[in-house]
Amino acid sequence: MEDGLAPPARRAPIKCPTAAAEDVDQLPTPTVTSEEFLQFKRKATTIVEEYFSTDDVAATASELRELRVPCYHYYFVKKLVSVAMDRHDREKEMAAVLLSSLYGDVIDRPQVYKGFCKLAESCDDLSVDTPDAVDILAVFVARAIVDDILPPAFLAKQLPCLPDGCKGAEVIRRAEKSYLSVPHHGEIILQRWGGIKNITVDEAKARIADILEEYLAAGDTAEAFRCIRDLQIPFFHHDVVKRALVLAIERGGAAEGHILDLLKSASDQGVINESQIIKGFNRMIDSVDDLTLDVPNARCLLKSIILKASSEGWLCASSLKPLGSEPKKVVEDDPAVKRFKAKAVASIHEYFLTGDIIESVSRLEAENSSCSCFFNAIFVKKLISFAMDRKNREKEMASVLLSSICMPPEHVVAGFHLLIDCAEDAALDNPAIVEDLTMFFARSVVDEVIAPSDLEAMEEEAGRRKAAGSPGMLALRNAHAMLGAKLSAERILRCWGGGGTGKAGWELSEVKDKIGKLLQEYDSGGGVREACRCIKELGMPFFHHEVVKKALVAIIEKRGKDERLWGLLSECYGRGLITPNQMTKGFQRVADCVDDLALDVPDAGKQLGCYVERAKKGGWLDASFSVAKPGPDVIAVCS
């Protein structure tokens, strides 16, 4: 066999029906009276317990294969996860890693899919023994999607199959809203349970790069495989494939041959499974256009590598994304480009006069119906260039429009690169170009138009083309430093007098008053949708901890007799309106002032302890959060 394990001698495999992932609901479920199934359940339980004791993935895979009943593997998935849910983070991480390792080689996709369906259906039962089962299972679902062993369509397909109000439906919604929809969700989810070696994504990438460099220098395949296995991150092996392909394309010649030999051997020996190889190639296909900036014929080289790998039998080319043809280069003097520039300029001038965001977005979508990155980049450049020549009002309006367009981050980054390229010339007319660009770069990160990693990539890319003292490089470095400062988000959002809404800035006391009034109005019988809309329209997401604090204080003062405000907090968290960071900060602020609150409500400390426990069970707060104070005075915690 591919992994070097001999199959059991003289034993015919039991024939089990198979199905595509799309037809997973049609997989037959064995009856509980089946002796064969009962025997499998007993053995599966033993295998799971042994795995948590030994942490031996290879032995677990071998034992599961030897049972030779792949049609029951969905039960193994369910058993593994349900046992891990009632244990520590170490076992949860081990379970996630095992599923990723067995996927494709031992357990096929339909069985993994069906296993998670069964887990969602049985969440109400699991909650009896595991109070926070909803949150834990939501993380398992999100982790399976991040590890590419469960399709994202699982969420949309499974939700209608679950009864309204059941905990399984809550699992699906929480996996989507609280985990998969947040910025940098991949890294957050992968590190939720600490990782087997507590290795960060950046550390893993650096280690992988070192392993590949050492392999190219020494040519020792066995040592490279040992180092890859020692990382113990099989769910991240796609990064090994992608980085290896980048090296093969950049260096070519003998290096390309050595890299392909390494990947072929890794596939043959089971060091990297087929799913991770395909995912690595797909990631390379997604980023090949960026690589062509350094290697102009990168697309042709990648196509050649794919043909070689598929002809040697270790890559299924039909499972890859289409590589497509060389993208057509857009020329500045092209009539279509000139026409778009003219209409973009007119649209921007009109927006500064009217402030009509919807009209501006509609016009951009109409003029750039194909969502061309080049055209969007031109729009970003023109918008910010015109704003920098005007007053703070227009600068604020430009940032608000940029955050309202919902443009792909890479398109915004491309526009920023155009601004950096022309910054030297623009500095002749605008002496404050560095300060203005700094604020636009920082503001785009705070508004989540681009990610912090995009800003770092911009700085790295610009560093290869621009001098260290150029206006663009100075602005990037200043923006990076500004974002690292304490309470930077509030200062950046209000740098031009607005709070992220394009309106004149409010005083802090005004914001607190508005929050107090909207909570009072909601508590008096207002609608939850209206309350959420009002909170969002404040345009101050960095200050949502005040919402949490005021709501929690009001709940404590009423001694829990009115649950409406707690329901509002739950709704805001479920919609992603209040982030975990803001929720934690709000609870901490109440804990800090609970002594003063106790003057009016003697049992305030005890009540707060109870609400903290409820918030932890709901997944709002991390399990490590504590309201206990150092010293003799400790706030009571609800038992």
XYZ file of N, CA, C and O in Angstrom, residues 460-524:
260
model
N 6.386 45.697 1.741
C 7.421 44.813 1.191
C 7.579 45.015 -0.316
O 8.698 45.102 -0.835
N 6.457 45.106 -1.027
C 6.480 45.297 -2.475
C 7.061 46.661 -2.835
O 7.897 46.786 -3.731
N 6.611 47.710 -2.132
C 7.118 49.051 -2.418
C 8.605 49.164 -2.107
O 9.332 49.910 -2.769
N 9.067 48.417 -1.098
C 10.483 48.449 -0.733
C 11.391 47.942 -1.838
O 12.571 48.308 -1.891
N 10.857 47.088 -2.713
C 11.664 46.577 -3.830
C 11.777 47.587 -4.964
O 12.666 47.477 -5.812
N 10.860 48.574 -4.984
C 10.836 49.498 -6.122
C 11.135 50.940 -5.738
O 11.471 51.746 -6.593
N 10.972 51.270 -4.461
C 11.111 52.656 -4.037
C 12.238 52.821 -3.020
O 12.568 51.888 -2.281
N 12.795 54.033 -2.988
C 13.833 54.336 -2.004
C 13.214 54.423 -0.616
O 12.030 54.730 -0.464
N 14.041 54.170 0.400
C 13.537 54.148 1.777
C 12.953 55.489 2.200
O 12.041 55.548 3.017
N 13.458 56.587 1.636
C 12.981 57.900 2.031
C 11.919 58.483 1.127
O 11.563 59.664 1.265
N 11.381 57.683 0.215
C 10.352 58.177 -0.698
C 9.052 58.420 0.073
O 8.793 57.782 1.104
N 8.201 59.351 -0.421
C 6.945 59.645 0.299
C 6.084 58.410 0.530
O 5.498 58.246 1.606
N 5.974 57.536 -0.467
C 5.152 56.335 -0.326
C 5.647 55.423 0.774
O 4.863 54.923 1.590
N 6.978 55.197 0.835
C 7.546 54.326 1.862
C 7.392 54.951 3.249
O 7.096 54.260 4.228
N 7.587 56.256 3.338
C 7.419 56.929 4.632
C 5.975 56.808 5.125
O 5.729 56.552 6.310
N 5.020 56.972 4.199
C 3.601 56.867 4.577
C 3.256 55.468 5.058
O 2.530 55.293 6.041
N 3.778 54.441 4.388
C 3.500 53.062 4.786
C 4.063 52.766 6.169
O 3.406 52.148 7.007
N 5.303 53.213 6.404
C 5.914 52.963 7.718
C 5.177 53.728 8.817
O 4.960 53.201 9.913
N 4.797 54.960 8.527
C 4.061 55.747 9.521
C 2.708 55.120 9.844
O 2.273 55.095 11.000
N 2.023 54.612 8.800
C 0.722 53.968 9.014
C 0.879 52.720 9.877
O 0.066 52.460 10.774
N 1.930 51.948 9.602
C 2.187 50.731 10.385
C 2.427 51.082 11.855
O 1.882 50.429 12.758
N 3.211 52.130 12.099
C 3.496 52.544 13.477
C 2.247 53.096 14.151
O 1.982 52.826 15.332
N 1.443 53.841 13.406
C 0.237 54.441 13.964
C -0.757 53.374 14.400
O -1.377 53.472 15.466
N -0.910 52.317 13.601
C -1.856 51.252 13.926
C -1.428 50.455 15.147
O -2.258 49.821 15.803
N -0.136 50.464 15.444
C 0.353 49.719 16.601
C 0.211 50.465 17.909
O 0.431 49.897 18.987
N -0.162 51.752 17.846
C -0.285 52.548 19.064
C -1.567 52.206 19.817
O -2.546 51.723 19.242
N -1.581 52.485 21.120
C -2.739 52.206 21.958
C -3.904 53.121 21.577
O -3.707 54.305 21.313
N -5.100 52.564 21.519
C -6.328 53.298 21.180
C -6.218 53.995 19.827
O -6.796 55.052 19.599
N -5.464 53.379 18.914
C -5.233 54.008 17.610
C -6.512 54.063 16.775
O -6.729 55.014 16.027
N -7.374 53.059 16.895
C -8.557 52.994 16.041
C -9.444 54.216 16.221
O -9.921 54.804 15.243
N -9.660 54.621 17.476
C -10.528 55.780 17.737
C -9.926 57.043 17.148
O -10.625 57.845 16.517
N -8.621 57.238 17.328
C -7.977 58.443 16.801
C -8.021 58.470 15.280
O -8.252 59.514 14.671
N -7.795 57.312 14.659
C -7.768 57.265 13.195
C -9.160 57.511 12.628
O -9.327 58.232 11.637
N -10.186 56.931 13.244
C -11.546 57.122 12.751
C -11.997 58.577 12.856
O -12.835 59.026 12.075
N -11.431 59.291 13.797
C -11.855 60.677 14.017
C -10.836 61.688 13.499
O -10.924 62.881 13.814
N -9.878 61.211 12.664
C -8.783 62.083 12.234
C -9.276 63.251 11.395
O -8.660 64.324 11.396
N -10.382 63.072 10.671
C -10.908 64.143 9.825
C -12.246 64.665 10.362
O -13.033 65.239 9.620
N -12.505 64.400 11.637
C -13.693 64.963 12.262
C -14.913 64.077 12.236
O -15.954 64.445 12.759
N -14.822 62.897 11.645
C -15.965 61.980 11.585
C -15.732 60.772 12.451
O -14.638 60.535 12.929
N -16.762 59.994 12.654
C -16.648 58.764 13.431
C -16.845 57.562 12.553
O -17.385 56.548 12.951
N -16.405 57.659 11.304
C -16.591 56.556 10.373
C -17.874 56.673 9.598
O -18.249 55.797 8.854
N -18.607 57.778 9.733
C -19.896 57.919 9.066
C -19.920 59.075 8.091
O -20.900 59.281 7.396
N -18.854 59.847 8.015
C -18.837 61.010 7.154
C -19.500 62.214 7.803
O -19.555 63.278 7.232
N -20.027 62.054 9.025
C -20.690 63.157 9.728
C -19.682 63.862 10.630
O -18.594 63.366 10.876
N -20.074 64.996 11.095
C -19.210 65.699 12.036
C -19.030 64.876 13.294
O -19.932 64.152 13.713
N -17.833 64.941 13.888
C -17.543 64.100 15.037
C -18.369 64.450 16.256
O -18.745 65.601 16.469
N -18.678 63.456 17.053
C -19.432 63.648 18.283
C -18.479 63.671 19.464
O -17.426 63.037 19.450
N -18.885 64.351 20.498
C -18.162 64.267 21.756
C -18.486 62.921 22.404
O -19.542 62.336 22.176
N -17.556 62.452 23.259
C -17.732 61.148 23.898
C -18.999 61.124 24.741
O -19.721 60.120 24.782
N -19.293 62.233 25.406
C -20.495 62.286 26.248
C -21.766 62.155 25.403
O -22.747 61.548 25.836
N -21.725 62.715 24.170
C -22.872 62.598 23.280
C -23.102 61.147 22.875
O -24.247 60.672 22.832
N -22.006 60.446 22.565
C -22.118 59.038 22.153
C -22.698 58.209 23.290
O -23.590 57.380 23.088
N -22.198 58.423 24.520
C -22.712 57.684 25.676
C -24.194 57.952 25.868
O -24.976 57.038 26.176
N -24.581 59.201 25.665
C -25.986 59.570 25.823
C -26.846 58.873 24.769
O -27.931 58.374 25.076
N -26.356 58.826 23.530
C -27.102 58.162 22.454
C -27.255 56.668 22.736
O -28.312 56.087 22.521
N -26.175 56.046 23.231
C -26.232 54.616 23.559
C -27.236 54.375 24.680
O -28.050 53.439 24.621
N -27.194 55.218 25.702
C -28.134 55.073 26.817
C -29.583 55.197 26.362
O -30.456 54.413 26.780
N -29.859 56.160 25.477
C -31.223 56.369 25.006
C -31.715 55.218 24.140
O -32.861 54.775 24.256
N -30.827 54.692 23.239
C -31.292 53.595 22.378
C -31.541 52.318 23.181
O -32.466 51.549 22.885
N -30.733 52.091 24.241
C -30.966 50.924 25.099
C -32.255 51.086 25.891
O -33.025 50.129 26.063
N -32.493 52.305 26.362
C -33.723 52.569 27.114
C -34.948 52.399 26.223
O -35.963 51.824 26.633
N -34.835 52.884 24.985
C -35.950 52.759 24.047
C -36.232 51.292 23.721
O -37.386 50.870 23.670
N -35.152 50.512 23.526
C -35.339 49.090 23.231
C -35.946 48.363 24.428
O -36.864 47.548 24.279
N -35.457 48.684 25.620
C -35.939 48.003 26.830
C -37.403 48.340 27.116
O -38.095 47.603 27.815
N -37.864 49.445 26.552
C -39.263 49.852 26.765
C -40.215 49.226 25.753
O -41.402 49.549 25.739
